[in-house]
Amino acid sequence: MSETRHDPFRGNFVGGHFVPAIGDGFASHDPATSAGDVVTEAVADVGAVDAAVEAAQAALRGWRGAAVEARIDALRRVQSKVPAHQERIAQAITAEMGKSLAEARAEAGSIAGKIAGVIEQLPHELPRAGPGAPGEQRFHPLGVVAIIGPFNFPVHLLNTHVIPTLITGNTVVAKPSELTPLSGQRYAELFADADFPAGVFNLVHGLGATGAALAAHPGVRGVVFTGSYATGRRIREATFDRPGKKLSLELGGKNPALVLDDADLDQAVREILLGALLTTGQRCTATSRVIATPGIAPALERRLAAAFARVTPSPPTDPACFMGPLASHAARESFMARVAAGEGEGLKAIVPARALPGGAYVTPGLYRAQGGEATLSEELFGPHVAFEAAADEDDAFARAASNPFGLSASLFSARADALERFYDEVPAGVINFNRSTNGASGLLPFGGVGMSGNWHPAGSLAPRNATYPVAVMRAPLGERTPHAGLDRLLGDRPLGEIA
Ligand code: NAD
């Protein structure tokens, strides 16, 4: 890991170069260490936002005007650089936010797959007009787009928006989480190494103030924000008087897994464990509620309790690591405070979550809930599952449907008709049938309803989200549109002679 420590901070990536930053310092910390050892000392330069937006504006005409093939060529150059950068990016992710190195490697490797997938899907996602339409249906880039990312997938959740936004002719200013500046820097290095056209992709570092300045910048025509509901709400408020700025929100979740009597118990247990505990529960799609019908609830609870009790977190660089620490010591404090608040309102520990020494480590918690507790509507963003034994199937569906968020939801059952009921009644942008709530694909839509967001700006529909549609209709030069009323008015006089 020494490779990642004290990697020099290179500043912001603006106009095709790393530019030294002037401003307040901030650092990323390794959550797998008890003192939170510094990984990178970065600088928040809010003034760089103006320079980055100007660079993106200057590059816009050339990039937008280039043939899509030229944009694809440039993106393929980035794709070709991924293998050489993958390990460095993965090491940075693990050092800064603590996910297992195996997960971090998968995240870093996904950059290349995303580029290939977006290129392949583009014709399907930006379709021509239907048969008989009297013109063309085109998709115009929005302009300069700000992409603001969270800490939990510090590279993927920039990349998954950056690629579709660029391919459709927009230019980008990205801002990584302040917890992960080194990961952001290493992502930008891919573009530097690929000689990507100057100013088309830019990246600025900073805290919330940098994100706020970027989102509110008058030169920014679209904002794609991935993060918490609270921050999304703030950006929405700050941009309220700019209705022309397209604000796309990918927010949190409180994702239920509904297990019916006819489910395969082994499968349900395994998928719930993956859903609840991968990335130490810090996924927007993490399973955080399990709702079971009476015929399966006791066995499911027993099996989950046994498994939860066996899971202990380990250092993320350990090849056998299943669950690393939380992303920071502050995240651990806030998680444990929310766990305690849940207990305060009556959640009973089946397996209690415990803070462990040596880093921001916690053990996973399984809690019995009655239904209606505030914790069932709050994202804890850690390995915490509320278990609800429903009175019957109707009650189980009603519980799953009562969710202010609506990102992902799982149903475990043998019956296809149960899936149709689930689709009909449970609010969710992603439904996983006999799969963990974490199941998602870049080749399908991704995004949530309710407090989970708007516009479904990720996944397969991302290129469409980065554009506005334009209808283009044409007439042959000189053709007159027939109109009896106008003909009667004009008679056979030439147009210029109307007095
Ligand atoms: P966060 O909201 O704290 O921060 C996200 C980003 O917003 C950071 O880059 C931060 O600097 C920036 N920011 C902070 N204040 C801002 C402001 N006023 N204006 C503009 N930008 C500002 O989120 P986080 O803690 O980094 O991430 C965890 C959250 O993200 C969870 O709620 C999780 O569910 C959500 N998330 C959602 C998805 C999804 O696809 N729906 C994916 C991953 C994470």
Coordinates of C-alpha atoms and ligand atoms in Angstrom, one line a residue:
M1 CA 0.0 0.0 0.0
S2 CA 3.0 2.3 0.4
E3 CA 2.5 3.2 -3.3
T4 CA -0.6 5.1 -2.5
R5 CA 0.6 7.0 0.5
H6 CA 1.8 10.6 0.0
D7 CA 1.1 10.4 -3.8
P8 CA 1.7 14.0 -4.7
F9 CA -1.5 15.9 -5.2
R10 CA -1.4 17.3 -8.8
G11 CA -4.2 19.9 -8.5
N12 CA -7.3 20.2 -10.7
F13 CA -7.5 18.8 -14.2
V14 CA -8.4 21.8 -16.4
G15 CA -8.0 22.3 -20.1
G16 CA -6.1 19.1 -20.5
H17 CA -3.5 19.7 -17.8
F18 CA -3.2 19.3 -14.0
V19 CA -3.2 22.8 -12.6
P20 CA -1.9 23.6 -9.1
A21 CA -4.7 24.5 -6.7
I22 CA -4.7 27.4 -4.4
G23 CA -7.0 27.3 -1.3
D24 CA -7.7 25.4 1.9
G25 CA -6.1 22.0 2.3
F26 CA -8.0 18.8 3.0
A27 CA -6.9 15.2 3.3
S28 CA -8.1 11.8 2.6
H29 CA -7.6 9.2 5.3
D30 CA -7.2 5.4 5.4
P31 CA -10.2 4.1 7.4
A32 CA -8.5 0.7 7.9
T33 CA -6.0 2.4 10.3
S34 CA -6.9 3.3 13.9
A35 CA -5.6 6.8 13.5
G36 CA -7.0 7.4 10.0
D37 CA -3.6 7.7 8.4
V38 CA -3.4 10.4 5.7
V39 CA -3.5 9.1 2.2
T40 CA -3.4 12.3 0.2
E41 CA -3.2 16.0 1.1
A42 CA -5.4 17.8 -1.4
V43 CA -6.4 21.4 -1.9
A44 CA -9.9 22.8 -2.4
D45 CA -9.8 25.6 -4.9
V46 CA -13.3 26.9 -5.4
G47 CA -12.0 29.5 -7.9
A48 CA -10.9 26.6 -10.2
V49 CA -14.6 25.9 -10.9
D50 CA -14.8 29.0 -13.1
A51 CA -11.6 28.0 -15.0
A52 CA -12.9 24.5 -15.5
V53 CA -16.3 25.6 -16.7
E54 CA -14.6 28.1 -19.1
A55 CA -12.4 25.3 -20.4
A56 CA -15.4 23.1 -20.9
Q57 CA -17.3 25.9 -22.7
A58 CA -14.3 26.6 -25.0
A59 CA -14.1 23.0 -26.0
L60 CA -17.8 22.5 -26.5
R61 CA -18.2 23.6 -30.1
G62 CA -15.4 21.5 -31.4
W63 CA -16.4 18.4 -29.5
R64 CA -20.1 18.7 -30.1
G65 CA -19.5 19.4 -33.8
A66 CA -17.2 16.4 -34.2
A67 CA -18.7 13.3 -35.8
V68 CA -19.7 10.8 -33.2
E69 CA -17.0 8.4 -34.6
A70 CA -14.4 10.9 -33.6
R71 CA -15.8 11.1 -30.0
I72 CA -15.9 7.3 -30.0
D73 CA -12.2 7.1 -31.1
A74 CA -11.2 9.4 -28.3
L75 CA -13.1 7.4 -25.7
R76 CA -11.6 4.2 -27.0
R77 CA -8.2 5.7 -26.3
V78 CA -9.2 6.2 -22.7
Q79 CA -10.5 2.6 -22.7
S80 CA -7.2 1.3 -24.0
K81 CA -5.4 3.0 -21.1
V82 CA -7.4 1.2 -18.4
P83 CA -5.4 -2.0 -18.0
A84 CA -2.2 0.0 -17.2
H85 CA -4.0 2.2 -14.7
Q86 CA -6.4 -0.3 -13.1
E87 CA -4.3 -1.4 -10.2
R88 CA -3.3 2.1 -9.2
I89 CA -6.9 3.2 -9.3
A90 CA -8.0 0.2 -7.3
Q91 CA -5.2 0.8 -4.6
A92 CA -6.4 4.4 -4.3
I93 CA -10.0 3.4 -3.8
T94 CA -9.2 0.9 -1.1
A95 CA -6.8 3.2 0.7
E96 CA -9.2 6.1 0.7
M97 CA -12.6 4.5 1.4
G98 CA -11.8 1.0 2.7
K99 CA -13.6 -1.3 0.3
S100 CA -11.9 -4.7 -0.3
L101 CA -9.2 -4.7 -2.9
A102 CA -11.2 -7.3 -4.9
E103 CA -14.2 -4.9 -5.0
A104 CA -11.9 -2.0 -5.8
R105 CA -10.3 -3.9 -8.7
A106 CA -13.7 -4.7 -10.1
E107 CA -14.7 -1.1 -9.9
A108 CA -11.5 0.1 -11.6
G109 CA -11.8 -2.5 -14.3
S110 CA -15.4 -1.5 -15.0
I111 CA -14.3 1.7 -16.5
A112 CA -13.3 -0.1 -19.7
G113 CA -16.5 -2.2 -19.8
K114 CA -18.6 0.9 -19.4
I115 CA -17.0 2.7 -22.3
A116 CA -17.5 -0.4 -24.6
G117 CA -21.1 -0.8 -23.4
V118 CA -22.1 2.8 -24.0
I119 CA -20.6 2.7 -27.5
E120 CA -22.4 -0.4 -28.3
Q121 CA -25.8 0.7 -26.9
L122 CA -25.7 4.2 -28.3
P123 CA -27.8 3.5 -31.4
H124 CA -30.5 1.8 -29.3
E125 CA -30.7 4.5 -26.8
L126 CA -31.0 7.4 -29.2
P127 CA -33.5 5.9 -31.6
R128 CA -34.7 7.4 -34.9
A129 CA -38.3 8.7 -35.1
G130 CA -41.0 6.0 -35.6
P131 CA -42.3 5.0 -39.0
G132 CA -44.4 7.7 -40.8
A133 CA -43.0 10.5 -38.7
P134 CA -42.7 13.7 -40.9
G135 CA -39.1 14.4 -39.8
E136 CA -36.1 13.4 -37.7
Q137 CA -35.8 12.9 -34.0
R138 CA -32.4 14.1 -32.8
F139 CA -30.7 14.4 -29.4
H140 CA -28.9 17.6 -28.8
P141 CA -26.2 17.7 -26.1
L142 CA -27.1 19.9 -23.1
G143 CA -23.7 21.7 -23.1
V144 CA -21.4 21.8 -20.1
V145 CA -22.4 19.1 -17.6
A146 CA -21.3 18.9 -14.0
I147 CA -20.9 15.4 -12.6
I148 CA -20.7 15.3 -8.8
G149 CA -19.9 12.0 -7.2
P150 CA -20.1 10.2 -3.8
F151 CA -17.4 8.3 -1.9
N152 CA -18.8 4.8 -2.1
F153 CA -18.0 4.1 -5.8
P154 CA -15.6 7.0 -6.2
V155 CA -14.6 6.2 -9.7
H156 CA -17.5 4.2 -11.1
L157 CA -20.0 6.8 -10.2
L158 CA -18.1 9.5 -12.0
N159 CA -17.3 7.2 -15.0
T160 CA -20.8 5.9 -15.4
H161 CA -22.1 9.4 -16.0
V162 CA -19.0 10.9 -17.7
I163 CA -18.9 8.4 -20.6
P164 CA -22.6 8.8 -21.8
T165 CA -22.3 12.5 -21.2
L166 CA -19.2 12.9 -23.4
I167 CA -20.3 10.5 -26.2
T168 CA -23.4 12.6 -26.8
G169 CA -21.3 15.7 -27.4
N170 CA -21.4 17.4 -24.0
T171 CA -18.2 18.6 -22.2
V172 CA -17.8 17.7 -18.5
V173 CA -16.6 19.1 -15.2
A174 CA -16.5 16.3 -12.6
K175 CA -16.1 16.6 -8.9
P176 CA -15.1 13.6 -6.8
S177 CA -15.9 13.2 -3.2
E178 CA -13.7 14.9 -0.7
L179 CA -13.1 11.5 0.9
T180 CA -11.4 10.2 -2.3
P181 CA -9.3 12.9 -4.1
L182 CA -6.6 10.4 -5.0
S183 CA -9.1 8.1 -6.7
G184 CA -10.4 11.2 -8.6
Q185 CA -6.9 12.2 -9.6
R186 CA -6.0 8.7 -10.9
Y187 CA -9.3 8.7 -12.9
A188 CA -8.3 12.0 -14.5
E189 CA -4.8 10.6 -15.2
L190 CA -6.5 8.2 -17.7
F191 CA -7.7 11.1 -19.8
A192 CA -4.4 12.8 -19.5
D193 CA -2.6 9.7 -20.6
A194 CA -5.0 9.2 -23.5
D195 CA -4.4 12.7 -24.9
F196 CA -8.0 13.4 -24.6
P197 CA -9.0 16.7 -26.3
A198 CA -8.2 19.6 -24.0
G199 CA -11.1 21.0 -22.0
V200 CA -13.6 18.2 -22.9
F201 CA -13.1 16.4 -19.6
N202 CA -12.2 18.5 -16.5
L203 CA -12.0 17.6 -12.8
V204 CA -12.0 19.8 -9.8
H205 CA -11.4 18.8 -6.2
G206 CA -13.0 20.1 -3.1
L207 CA -15.6 20.0 -0.3
G208 CA -19.3 20.7 -0.5
A209 CA -18.6 24.4 -1.4
T210 CA -16.9 23.4 -4.6
G211 CA -19.8 21.1 -5.5
A212 CA -22.2 23.9 -4.7
A213 CA -20.3 26.4 -6.8
L214 CA -20.2 24.0 -9.7
A215 CA -23.8 23.0 -9.6
A216 CA -24.9 26.7 -9.4
H217 CA -22.5 27.9 -12.1
P218 CA -24.5 29.7 -14.8
G219 CA -22.4 28.1 -17.5
V220 CA -23.4 24.6 -16.4
R221 CA -26.4 23.4 -18.3
G222 CA -26.8 20.0 -16.7
V223 CA -26.0 18.6 -13.3
V224 CA -25.8 14.9 -12.6
F225 CA -25.5 14.4 -8.8
T226 CA -25.0 11.1 -7.0
G227 CA -25.1 11.3 -3.3
S228 CA -27.3 11.7 -0.2
Y229 CA -30.9 12.9 -0.2
A230 CA -29.9 15.8 2.0
T231 CA -27.3 17.1 -0.5
G232 CA -29.5 16.5 -3.5
R233 CA -32.2 18.6 -1.8
R234 CA -29.7 21.4 -1.2
I235 CA -28.7 21.4 -4.9
R236 CA -32.4 21.4 -5.9
E237 CA -33.0 24.4 -3.8
A238 CA -30.0 26.2 -5.0
T239 CA -30.9 25.7 -8.7
F240 CA -34.7 26.2 -8.2
D241 CA -34.7 29.5 -10.1
R242 CA -32.8 28.0 -13.1
P243 CA -35.4 25.7 -14.6
G244 CA -33.4 25.4 -17.7
K245 CA -30.6 23.7 -15.9
K246 CA -31.3 19.9 -16.0
L247 CA -30.7 18.5 -12.5
S248 CA -30.5 14.7 -12.4
L249 CA -30.5 13.1 -9.0
E250 CA -29.3 9.7 -7.9
L251 CA -29.9 9.6 -4.2
G252 CA -30.2 7.1 -1.4
G253 CA -32.3 4.0 -0.8
K254 CA -33.9 1.9 1.9
N255 CA -34.1 -1.2 -0.1
P256 CA -36.4 -4.0 0.9
A257 CA -36.1 -7.8 0.3
L258 CA -39.5 -9.5 0.5
V259 CA -39.3 -13.2 1.1
L260 CA -42.4 -15.3 0.6
D261 CA -43.2 -18.7 2.0
D262 CA -42.4 -20.4 -1.4
A263 CA -38.9 -18.9 -1.7
D264 CA -35.8 -20.9 -1.9
L265 CA -34.4 -20.3 1.6
D266 CA -30.7 -20.9 0.8
Q267 CA -30.9 -18.6 -2.1
A268 CA -32.7 -15.9 -0.1
V269 CA -30.1 -16.0 2.7
R270 CA -27.2 -15.8 0.3
E271 CA -28.6 -13.0 -1.7
I272 CA -29.6 -11.0 1.4
L273 CA -26.1 -11.4 2.8
L274 CA -24.5 -10.1 -0.4
G275 CA -27.1 -7.3 -0.7
A276 CA -26.7 -6.2 2.9
L277 CA -22.9 -6.6 3.5
L278 CA -21.0 -6.0 0.3
T279 CA -19.1 -2.7 0.5
T280 CA -19.9 -2.9 4.2
G281 CA -23.5 -1.9 3.5
Q282 CA -22.4 1.3 1.8
R283 CA -24.2 0.9 -1.4
C284 CA -27.3 2.9 -2.5
T285 CA -28.8 -0.5 -3.4
A286 CA -27.9 -2.2 -0.1
T287 CA -30.5 -4.5 1.4
S288 CA -31.6 -2.8 4.6
R289 CA -35.1 -4.3 5.2
V290 CA -36.0 -7.9 5.1
I291 CA -39.7 -8.7 5.2
A292 CA -40.9 -12.3 5.5
T293 CA -44.2 -14.1 5.4
P294 CA -45.1 -16.4 8.4
G295 CA -44.2 -19.7 6.9
I296 CA -40.6 -18.8 6.3
A297 CA -39.9 -16.0 8.7
P298 CA -38.6 -18.0 11.7
A299 CA -36.2 -20.1 9.6
L300 CA -35.0 -17.1 7.6
E301 CA -34.4 -15.1 10.8
R302 CA -32.4 -18.0 12.4
R303 CA -30.3 -18.5 9.3
L304 CA -29.6 -14.8 8.9
A305 CA -28.7 -14.5 12.6
A306 CA -26.2 -17.3 12.3
A307 CA -24.6 -15.8 9.3
F308 CA -24.5 -12.2 10.6
A309 CA -22.9 -13.5 13.9
R310 CA -20.1 -15.1 11.8
V311 CA -19.2 -12.0 9.8
T312 CA -16.3 -10.1 11.1
P313 CA -14.7 -7.2 9.1
S314 CA -11.1 -7.5 8.1
P315 CA -8.5 -5.3 6.5
P316 CA -9.5 -4.5 2.9
T317 CA -6.1 -5.5 1.5
D318 CA -6.5 -9.0 3.0
P319 CA -7.2 -11.3 0.0
A320 CA -9.9 -13.1 2.0
C321 CA -11.7 -9.8 3.0
F322 CA -15.4 -10.0 2.6
M323 CA -16.2 -6.8 4.5
G324 CA -13.8 -4.0 5.2
P325 CA -14.2 -1.0 7.5
L326 CA -16.7 1.8 6.9
A327 CA -15.4 4.7 4.8
S328 CA -14.2 6.9 7.7
H329 CA -14.2 7.2 11.4
A330 CA -16.9 9.8 11.1
A331 CA -19.0 7.4 9.1
R332 CA -18.6 4.8 11.8
E333 CA -19.7 7.3 14.5
S334 CA -22.7 8.4 12.5
F335 CA -23.6 4.7 11.7
M336 CA -23.4 3.6 15.4
A337 CA -25.4 6.7 16.5
R338 CA -28.2 5.7 14.0
V339 CA -28.1 2.1 15.2
A340 CA -28.5 3.3 18.8
A341 CA -31.4 5.6 17.7
G342 CA -33.1 2.6 16.1
E343 CA -32.7 0.7 19.4
G344 CA -34.1 3.7 21.2
E345 CA -37.3 3.5 19.2
G346 CA -37.7 -0.2 19.8
L347 CA -35.7 -2.2 17.3
K348 CA -34.5 -5.3 19.1
A349 CA -31.1 -6.7 18.4
I350 CA -31.0 -10.2 17.0
V351 CA -27.3 -9.7 16.3
P352 CA -26.1 -6.3 17.5
A353 CA -23.8 -4.1 15.4
R354 CA -20.6 -3.4 17.3
A355 CA -17.7 -1.0 16.7
L356 CA -14.3 -2.8 16.7
P357 CA -10.9 -1.3 17.2
G358 CA -8.1 -0.9 14.7
G359 CA -9.9 1.2 12.1
A360 CA -13.5 2.2 11.2
Y361 CA -14.6 -1.4 11.7
V362 CA -18.1 -2.5 12.6
T363 CA -19.8 -5.9 12.8
P364 CA -23.1 -6.2 10.9
G365 CA -26.3 -5.8 12.8
L366 CA -29.6 -7.6 12.4
Y367 CA -32.6 -6.1 14.2
R368 CA -36.2 -7.1 14.7
A369 CA -38.7 -4.3 13.8
Q370 CA -42.4 -4.1 14.3
G371 CA -43.1 -1.8 11.3
G372 CA -43.6 2.0 11.3
E373 CA -40.4 2.8 13.1
A374 CA -38.5 5.9 11.8
T375 CA -35.4 3.8 11.1
L376 CA -37.4 1.9 8.5
S377 CA -37.5 5.1 6.4
E378 CA -33.8 6.2 7.0
E379 CA -30.7 5.2 5.2
L380 CA -28.1 4.1 7.8
F381 CA -25.4 3.5 5.1
G382 CA -23.8 0.6 6.9
P383 CA -24.3 -3.1 7.5
H384 CA -27.7 -2.9 9.2
V385 CA -30.8 -4.9 8.4
A386 CA -34.2 -4.5 10.0
F387 CA -36.1 -7.8 10.0
E388 CA -39.9 -7.7 9.8
A389 CA -42.1 -10.7 10.2
A390 CA -45.3 -9.9 8.4
A391 CA -48.8 -11.2 9.4
D392 CA -49.5 -12.5 5.9
E393 CA -48.7 -11.9 2.2
D394 CA -50.9 -8.8 1.9
D395 CA -49.2 -7.3 5.0
A396 CA -45.8 -8.2 3.6
F397 CA -46.5 -6.4 0.3
A398 CA -48.0 -3.4 2.1
R399 CA -44.8 -3.2 4.2
A400 CA -42.5 -3.3 1.2
A401 CA -44.6 -0.7 -0.6
S402 CA -44.4 1.7 2.4
N403 CA -41.0 3.2 1.5
P404 CA -40.2 6.9 1.0
F405 CA -37.3 5.8 -1.2
G406 CA -37.6 3.7 -4.3
L407 CA -34.3 2.6 -5.6
S408 CA -34.0 -1.2 -5.6
A409 CA -36.1 -4.0 -4.2
S410 CA -35.9 -7.8 -4.2
L411 CA -38.6 -10.4 -4.2
F412 CA -37.9 -14.1 -3.3
S413 CA -40.6 -16.4 -4.5
A414 CA -41.3 -19.3 -6.8
R415 CA -44.3 -17.5 -8.5
A416 CA -44.1 -15.3 -11.5
D417 CA -47.4 -13.7 -10.6
A418 CA -45.9 -12.6 -7.3
L419 CA -43.3 -10.7 -9.3
E420 CA -46.1 -8.9 -11.3
R421 CA -47.8 -7.9 -8.0
F422 CA -44.4 -6.7 -6.7
Y423 CA -43.8 -4.6 -9.9
D424 CA -47.3 -3.2 -9.5
E425 CA -47.2 -2.2 -5.8
V426 CA -43.6 -1.7 -4.6
P427 CA -41.9 1.6 -5.7
A428 CA -38.5 0.8 -7.2
G429 CA -36.4 1.7 -10.3
V430 CA -34.6 -1.6 -10.1
I431 CA -36.4 -4.9 -9.3
N432 CA -34.5 -8.1 -8.6
F433 CA -36.4 -11.3 -8.6
N434 CA -34.6 -14.0 -6.6
R435 CA -31.5 -11.8 -6.7
S436 CA -29.9 -9.4 -4.2
T437 CA -31.0 -5.7 -4.2
N438 CA -27.5 -5.0 -5.4
G439 CA -28.2 -6.5 -8.8
A440 CA -27.9 -3.8 -11.5
S441 CA -26.7 -3.6 -15.1
G442 CA -25.4 -0.8 -17.2
L443 CA -27.3 -2.2 -20.1
L444 CA -30.6 -1.6 -18.4
P445 CA -32.1 1.5 -16.8
F446 CA -30.8 2.5 -13.4
G447 CA -32.2 5.1 -11.0
G448 CA -34.9 5.5 -8.4
V449 CA -38.4 6.9 -7.6
G450 CA -39.6 8.8 -4.6
M451 CA -36.7 10.1 -2.4
S452 CA -34.2 8.0 -4.5
G453 CA -34.1 10.5 -7.3
N454 CA -35.4 11.6 -10.7
W455 CA -34.8 11.0 -14.4
H456 CA -33.1 7.7 -13.9
P457 CA -29.9 9.3 -15.2
A458 CA -27.6 6.2 -15.0
G459 CA -27.6 2.9 -16.8
S460 CA -28.8 2.4 -20.3
L461 CA -30.8 5.6 -20.5
A462 CA -27.9 7.9 -19.5
P463 CA -27.1 9.0 -23.1
R464 CA -30.7 10.2 -23.4
N465 CA -30.5 12.0 -20.1
A466 CA -27.5 13.9 -21.3
T467 CA -29.4 15.4 -24.2
Y468 CA -32.6 17.2 -25.1
P469 CA -34.6 15.9 -28.0
V470 CA -35.2 18.1 -31.1
A471 CA -37.7 17.4 -33.9
V472 CA -36.3 18.5 -37.2
M473 CA -38.7 18.8 -40.2
R474 CA -37.9 20.0 -43.6
A475 CA -39.7 21.2 -46.8
P476 CA -38.2 21.3 -50.3
L477 CA -37.0 24.7 -51.2
G478 CA -39.9 26.8 -52.6
E479 CA -42.6 24.4 -51.6
R480 CA -45.8 26.1 -50.5
T481 CA -47.8 24.7 -47.5
P482 CA -51.4 24.4 -48.8
H483 CA -53.8 26.5 -46.8
A484 CA -57.2 27.4 -48.3
G485 CA -57.8 30.3 -46.0
L486 CA -54.5 32.0 -46.8
D487 CA -55.1 31.3 -50.6
R488 CA -58.5 33.0 -50.4
L489 CA -57.0 36.0 -48.7
L490 CA -54.2 36.4 -51.1
G491 CA -55.9 35.4 -54.3
D492 CA -53.3 35.0 -57.1
R493 CA -51.4 38.1 -56.1
P494 CA -47.6 37.6 -55.5
L495 CA -46.8 37.7 -51.8
G496 CA -44.8 41.0 -52.1
E497 CA -47.8 42.8 -53.4
I498 CA -50.1 42.5 -50.4
A499 CA -50.8 46.0 -49.2
Ligands
NAD1 P1 -22.9 13.3 0.0 O1 -24.2 13.8 -0.4 O2 -22.4 13.6 1.3 O3 -21.7 13.9 -1.1 C1 -21.8 13.6 -2.4 C2 -21.0 14.7 -3.2 O4 -21.7 15.9 -3.1 C3 -19.6 14.9 -2.7 O5 -18.8 15.1 -3.8 C4 -19.7 16.2 -1.9 O6 -18.6 17.0 -1.8 C5 -20.8 17.0 -2.7 N1 -21.5 18.0 -2.1 C6 -21.7 18.2 -0.7 N2 -22.4 19.3 -0.5 C7 -22.8 19.8 -1.7 C8 -23.5 20.9 -2.2 N3 -24.2 21.8 -1.3 N4 -23.7 21.1 -3.5 C9 -23.1 20.3 -4.4 N5 -22.3 19.2 -4.0 C10 -22.2 19.0 -2.7 O7 -22.9 11.8 -0.3 P2 -21.9 10.7 0.1 O8 -21.9 10.5 1.6 O9 -20.6 10.9 -0.6 O10 -22.5 9.4 -0.6 C11 -23.4 8.5 0.1 C12 -24.8 8.8 -0.4 O11 -24.8 8.6 -1.9 C13 -25.8 7.7 0.1 O12 -27.0 8.4 0.4 C14 -26.0 6.8 -1.1 O13 -27.2 6.1 -1.1 C15 -25.9 7.7 -2.2 N6 -25.6 7.0 -3.4 C16 -26.6 7.0 -4.4 C17 -26.3 6.2 -5.6 C18 -27.3 6.1 -6.7 O14 -27.0 5.7 -7.8 N7 -28.6 6.4 -6.4 C19 -25.1 5.6 -5.7 C20 -24.1 5.7 -4.7 C21 -24.4 6.4 -3.6

